[in-house]
Amino acid sequence: MCAEQVERPQLATRRGEQVGEVAHPLDVGHAHGPSLPRHRPHLAVAAEGRRLAVPVAPRTEGALRLPGQRVEQRAPARSCSAAASARCAAASSWWPRQSSSSPREAALCAGARVADVGCGSGLGAVRLAQNFPAVTVVGYDLHAPNVARATAAAEAAGVADRVRFVVADAADGLPERYDVVTTFDVVHDAVNPLRLMRSVHDALVPGGVHLCLEINCSDRPEDNVGPVAALLYGFSVVYCMTASLAQGGDGLGTLGLPESRLRELGLRAGFAEVRRVDIDNPFNSLYTLRRADRTTT
């Protein structure tokens, strides 16, 4: 059955009662007309019922868990323990490991200036400050409640003297210069990803590094299949792609920034080097984008 012929799903209550029709992913594309041709493969994969039907176990202590011990995900992601994946998706699980093997560790230990763009509730910024007592971190986020929670988290962790948070749109430019700028699952959500990456590039000192964590995906929609891909496409249609399109943005979506596209954007933004870093995380890809050591004229 082709995606255009799939039946529209019904919204059900917890008791399984059908209470109304859910907006269909393909309707999002049709609503935007011919201006959205490149999103149709994305929407079609999300719309196919067999790929959206991800079974879940009953809630236990407030947690929604996938059934069984392992979740099988086809290329590019690997099969993994659902619980382990949730842990390693957080910055706290891979940041110390990555930093300890990086040539930038000396700079961090010496007191690097770091910006965390799209900082959310501050997990990454606080963890970084805890592992490198000499660094200073500024977190930027559009959402004031996130900044309030992040500020409280820094105070609770005892690092508020070196970590602060600001409500701001980083795509408009950052007011300071930094040795490192981090974005954790942020660029694909941006209204204008290229503009955001140029802002990050311009905020780095010569030789500075943009540490970019994104979803591990392929630029071939037919490769992004399986239960995990279905879940991520669901996130994309409900939030990531839709929120960007609503603001007239590019609408990359959760699975819209594979390595090839990230490299293209990085080079167009002015970075001299884009490298993928090997991490033990089936859901995410980590990249370092380096600004040139000298400013050319």
Coordinates of C-alpha atoms in Angstrom, one line a residue:
M1 CA 0.0 0.0 0.0
C2 CA 1.4 3.4 -0.9
A3 CA 1.6 6.1 1.7
E4 CA -1.1 8.2 0.0
Q5 CA -3.6 5.3 0.4
V6 CA -2.9 4.5 4.0
E7 CA -6.0 4.9 6.3
R8 CA -6.0 7.8 8.6
P9 CA -5.3 6.7 12.2
Q10 CA -7.8 7.4 15.0
L11 CA -6.9 9.0 18.2
A12 CA -7.7 6.6 21.1
T13 CA -8.1 7.1 24.8
R14 CA -6.2 5.0 27.3
R15 CA -9.2 2.5 27.2
G16 CA -8.9 2.2 23.4
E17 CA -12.0 4.2 22.6
Q18 CA -11.8 6.0 19.2
V19 CA -12.6 9.7 19.9
G20 CA -11.6 11.5 16.7
E21 CA -9.4 11.7 13.7
V22 CA -5.7 12.6 14.1
A23 CA -4.0 15.0 11.6
H24 CA -2.3 12.8 9.1
P25 CA 1.4 13.5 8.4
L26 CA 0.8 13.7 4.6
D27 CA -1.8 16.4 5.3
V28 CA 1.0 18.6 6.7
G29 CA 2.7 18.4 3.3
H30 CA -0.5 18.9 1.3
A31 CA -1.3 22.0 3.4
H32 CA 2.0 23.6 2.4
G33 CA 1.4 22.7 -1.3
P34 CA 4.2 22.4 -3.9
S35 CA 6.6 24.3 -1.6
L36 CA 7.3 21.2 0.3
P37 CA 8.4 18.5 -2.2
R38 CA 11.5 17.6 -0.4
H39 CA 9.6 16.8 2.8
R40 CA 7.3 14.3 1.1
P41 CA 9.6 11.2 1.4
H42 CA 10.0 12.1 5.1
L43 CA 6.3 12.4 5.6
A44 CA 5.5 9.3 3.6
V45 CA 7.8 7.2 5.7
A46 CA 6.3 8.6 8.9
A47 CA 2.7 8.0 7.5
E48 CA 3.1 4.3 6.7
G49 CA 1.1 2.5 9.4
R50 CA 3.4 -0.4 9.7
R51 CA 6.3 1.9 10.7
L52 CA 4.2 4.1 13.1
A53 CA 2.8 1.2 15.0
V54 CA 5.5 0.9 17.8
P55 CA 4.1 -1.3 20.6
V56 CA 4.7 -0.1 24.1
A57 CA 4.4 -1.8 27.5
P58 CA 2.1 -0.4 30.3
R59 CA 3.5 2.4 32.3
T60 CA 5.6 1.5 35.3
E61 CA 6.3 4.1 37.9
G62 CA 5.6 6.8 35.4
A63 CA 8.1 5.5 32.8
L64 CA 7.0 4.5 29.3
R65 CA 9.2 1.6 28.1
L66 CA 9.5 -0.3 24.9
P67 CA 8.8 -4.0 25.4
G68 CA 11.6 -6.5 25.6
Q69 CA 15.2 -6.1 26.4
R70 CA 16.4 -4.9 23.0
V71 CA 15.2 -2.6 20.2
E72 CA 16.2 -3.6 16.7
Q73 CA 16.9 -0.6 14.5
R74 CA 18.2 -0.9 10.9
A75 CA 21.0 1.1 9.4
P76 CA 22.4 3.6 10.2
A77 CA 21.6 3.0 13.9
R78 CA 22.4 -0.3 15.6
S79 CA 20.4 -2.5 17.9
C80 CA 20.7 -1.4 21.5
S81 CA 19.2 -1.6 25.0
A82 CA 16.5 1.0 25.3
A83 CA 17.5 1.9 28.8
A84 CA 21.2 2.2 27.8
S85 CA 20.3 4.3 24.8
A86 CA 18.3 6.7 27.0
R87 CA 21.3 7.1 29.3
C88 CA 23.9 7.6 26.6
A89 CA 21.8 10.1 24.8
A90 CA 22.4 12.5 27.7
A91 CA 25.6 14.6 27.5
S92 CA 26.7 13.3 30.9
S93 CA 27.3 9.8 29.7
W94 CA 29.8 10.5 26.9
W95 CA 31.2 14.0 27.5
P96 CA 33.9 13.0 30.1
R97 CA 35.0 10.1 27.9
Q98 CA 35.2 12.1 24.8
S99 CA 37.0 15.0 26.4
S100 CA 39.6 12.8 28.1
S101 CA 40.7 11.6 24.7
S102 CA 40.5 14.9 22.9
P103 CA 43.4 17.3 22.2
R104 CA 41.1 20.0 23.5
E105 CA 41.2 18.6 27.0
A106 CA 44.2 20.7 28.0
A107 CA 42.3 23.8 27.0
L108 CA 39.3 22.7 29.0
C109 CA 41.4 22.0 32.0
A110 CA 43.1 25.4 31.7
G111 CA 39.8 27.2 31.7
A112 CA 38.2 27.3 28.3
R113 CA 35.2 29.6 27.6
V114 CA 32.2 27.5 26.5
A115 CA 28.8 28.4 25.1
D116 CA 26.0 25.8 25.2
V117 CA 23.4 26.8 22.5
G118 CA 20.0 25.4 23.1
C119 CA 21.0 24.5 26.6
G120 CA 17.5 23.3 27.7
S121 CA 17.5 22.6 31.5
G122 CA 21.3 22.9 31.7
L123 CA 22.3 19.2 32.0
G124 CA 25.3 19.5 29.5
A125 CA 26.5 22.8 30.9
V126 CA 26.4 21.7 34.5
R127 CA 28.1 18.3 33.7
L128 CA 30.8 20.1 31.8
A129 CA 31.5 22.4 34.7
Q130 CA 31.6 19.6 37.2
N131 CA 34.2 17.7 35.1
F132 CA 36.4 20.7 34.3
P133 CA 36.6 23.0 37.3
A134 CA 38.4 25.8 35.4
V135 CA 35.9 26.2 32.6
T136 CA 33.2 28.9 32.4
V137 CA 30.0 28.2 30.6
V138 CA 27.2 30.4 29.2
G139 CA 24.0 28.6 28.2
Y140 CA 21.6 30.1 25.7
D141 CA 18.0 29.1 25.2
L142 CA 14.9 30.7 23.7
H143 CA 12.6 29.4 26.4
A144 CA 12.6 31.4 29.7
P145 CA 11.4 28.5 31.8
N146 CA 14.3 26.3 30.6
V147 CA 16.7 29.1 31.6
A148 CA 15.1 29.3 35.0
R149 CA 15.4 25.5 35.5
A150 CA 19.0 25.5 34.3
T151 CA 19.9 28.3 36.6
A152 CA 18.4 26.3 39.5
A153 CA 20.3 23.2 38.4
A154 CA 23.6 25.1 38.4
E155 CA 23.0 26.5 41.9
A156 CA 22.1 23.0 43.2
A157 CA 25.2 21.5 41.7
G158 CA 27.4 24.3 43.2
V159 CA 28.7 25.6 39.9
A160 CA 26.7 28.8 39.6
D161 CA 29.9 30.9 40.0
R162 CA 31.1 29.5 36.6
V163 CA 27.8 28.7 34.8
R164 CA 25.1 31.1 33.8
F165 CA 22.2 31.0 31.5
V166 CA 20.6 33.6 29.2
V167 CA 17.4 33.8 27.3
A168 CA 18.4 34.6 23.7
D169 CA 18.2 33.5 20.1
A170 CA 21.7 32.4 19.2
A171 CA 20.9 32.7 15.5
D172 CA 20.9 36.4 16.0
G173 CA 24.5 36.3 17.1
L174 CA 26.3 35.6 20.4
P175 CA 27.6 38.6 22.4
E176 CA 30.9 37.0 23.5
R177 CA 33.7 34.9 22.0
Y178 CA 34.3 31.3 23.0
D179 CA 36.8 28.5 22.7
V180 CA 34.1 25.9 22.4
V181 CA 30.4 26.1 21.4
T182 CA 28.2 23.1 21.9
T183 CA 24.8 22.2 20.4
F184 CA 23.1 19.0 21.6
D185 CA 20.3 18.0 19.2
V186 CA 19.6 21.6 18.3
V187 CA 20.6 22.4 14.7
H188 CA 17.9 20.3 13.1
D189 CA 15.3 22.2 15.1
A190 CA 16.5 25.6 14.0
V191 CA 14.3 27.8 11.8
N192 CA 17.4 28.5 9.7
P193 CA 20.2 26.0 10.5
L194 CA 22.8 27.7 8.2
R195 CA 22.2 31.0 9.9
L196 CA 22.6 29.4 13.3
M197 CA 25.8 27.6 12.3
R198 CA 27.2 30.8 10.9
S199 CA 26.5 32.5 14.3
V200 CA 28.2 29.7 16.1
H201 CA 31.2 30.0 13.8
D202 CA 31.5 33.7 14.2
A203 CA 31.3 33.4 18.0
L204 CA 34.4 31.1 18.1
V205 CA 37.9 32.3 18.5
P206 CA 40.3 31.3 15.7
G207 CA 40.9 27.6 16.1
G208 CA 37.8 27.2 18.2
V209 CA 35.5 24.2 18.0
H210 CA 31.8 23.7 17.5
L211 CA 30.8 20.4 19.2
C212 CA 27.6 19.3 17.5
L213 CA 25.5 16.3 18.6
E214 CA 22.7 15.3 16.1
I215 CA 20.5 12.4 15.4
N216 CA 22.2 9.4 13.7
C217 CA 20.4 9.0 10.4
S218 CA 20.8 8.4 6.7
D219 CA 20.1 10.8 3.8
R220 CA 18.3 7.9 2.1
P221 CA 14.7 7.8 3.6
E222 CA 14.5 4.1 2.8
D223 CA 17.3 3.4 5.2
N224 CA 15.6 5.2 8.1
V225 CA 13.2 2.4 8.9
G226 CA 12.3 0.2 11.9
P227 CA 10.7 1.0 15.3
V228 CA 13.2 3.6 16.5
A229 CA 13.0 5.4 13.1
A230 CA 9.2 5.4 13.4
L231 CA 9.4 6.9 16.8
L232 CA 11.8 9.6 15.6
Y233 CA 9.7 10.4 12.6
G234 CA 6.7 10.8 15.0
F235 CA 8.7 13.3 17.0
S236 CA 9.6 15.1 13.8
V237 CA 6.0 15.4 12.5
V238 CA 4.6 16.4 15.9
Y239 CA 7.4 18.9 16.8
C240 CA 10.8 19.3 15.1
M241 CA 9.8 19.7 11.5
T242 CA 6.4 21.3 12.2
A243 CA 7.8 24.0 14.7
S244 CA 10.4 25.1 12.1
L245 CA 7.9 25.2 9.2
A246 CA 5.4 27.2 11.3
Q247 CA 8.0 30.0 11.5
G248 CA 8.8 29.8 7.8
G249 CA 11.9 27.8 8.4
D250 CA 13.7 25.0 6.6
G251 CA 11.9 22.2 8.5
L252 CA 14.8 19.7 8.5
G253 CA 13.1 17.5 11.1
T254 CA 14.4 15.0 13.5
L255 CA 15.9 12.8 10.7
G256 CA 16.7 15.7 8.3
L257 CA 20.3 16.3 9.2
P258 CA 22.4 13.3 8.2
E259 CA 26.2 13.5 8.0
S260 CA 26.3 14.7 4.4
R261 CA 24.0 17.6 5.1
L262 CA 25.8 18.6 8.3
R263 CA 29.1 18.7 6.4
E264 CA 27.6 20.8 3.7
L265 CA 26.1 23.3 6.2
G266 CA 29.3 23.4 8.2
L267 CA 31.5 24.3 5.2
R268 CA 29.0 26.9 4.0
A269 CA 29.0 28.4 7.5
G270 CA 32.7 29.0 7.2
F271 CA 34.2 26.1 9.2
A272 CA 37.6 24.9 8.0
E273 CA 37.1 21.3 9.0
V274 CA 34.2 19.0 9.8
R275 CA 34.9 15.7 11.5
R276 CA 32.7 12.9 12.8
V277 CA 33.7 11.5 16.2
D278 CA 33.1 7.9 17.1
I279 CA 30.9 7.5 20.1
D280 CA 29.1 4.5 21.5
N281 CA 25.6 5.9 21.0
P282 CA 23.2 4.4 18.3
F283 CA 20.8 7.3 18.4
N284 CA 23.3 10.2 18.0
S285 CA 26.2 11.3 15.8
L286 CA 28.9 13.7 17.2
Y287 CA 30.8 16.1 15.1
T288 CA 33.6 18.6 15.7
L289 CA 33.6 21.7 13.4
R290 CA 36.8 23.8 13.6
R291 CA 37.1 27.4 12.8
A292 CA 40.3 28.3 10.9
D293 CA 43.3 29.2 13.1
R294 CA 43.6 32.6 11.4
T295 CA 41.0 35.0 10.0
T296 CA 41.5 35.5 6.3
T297 CA 41.1 38.8 4.6

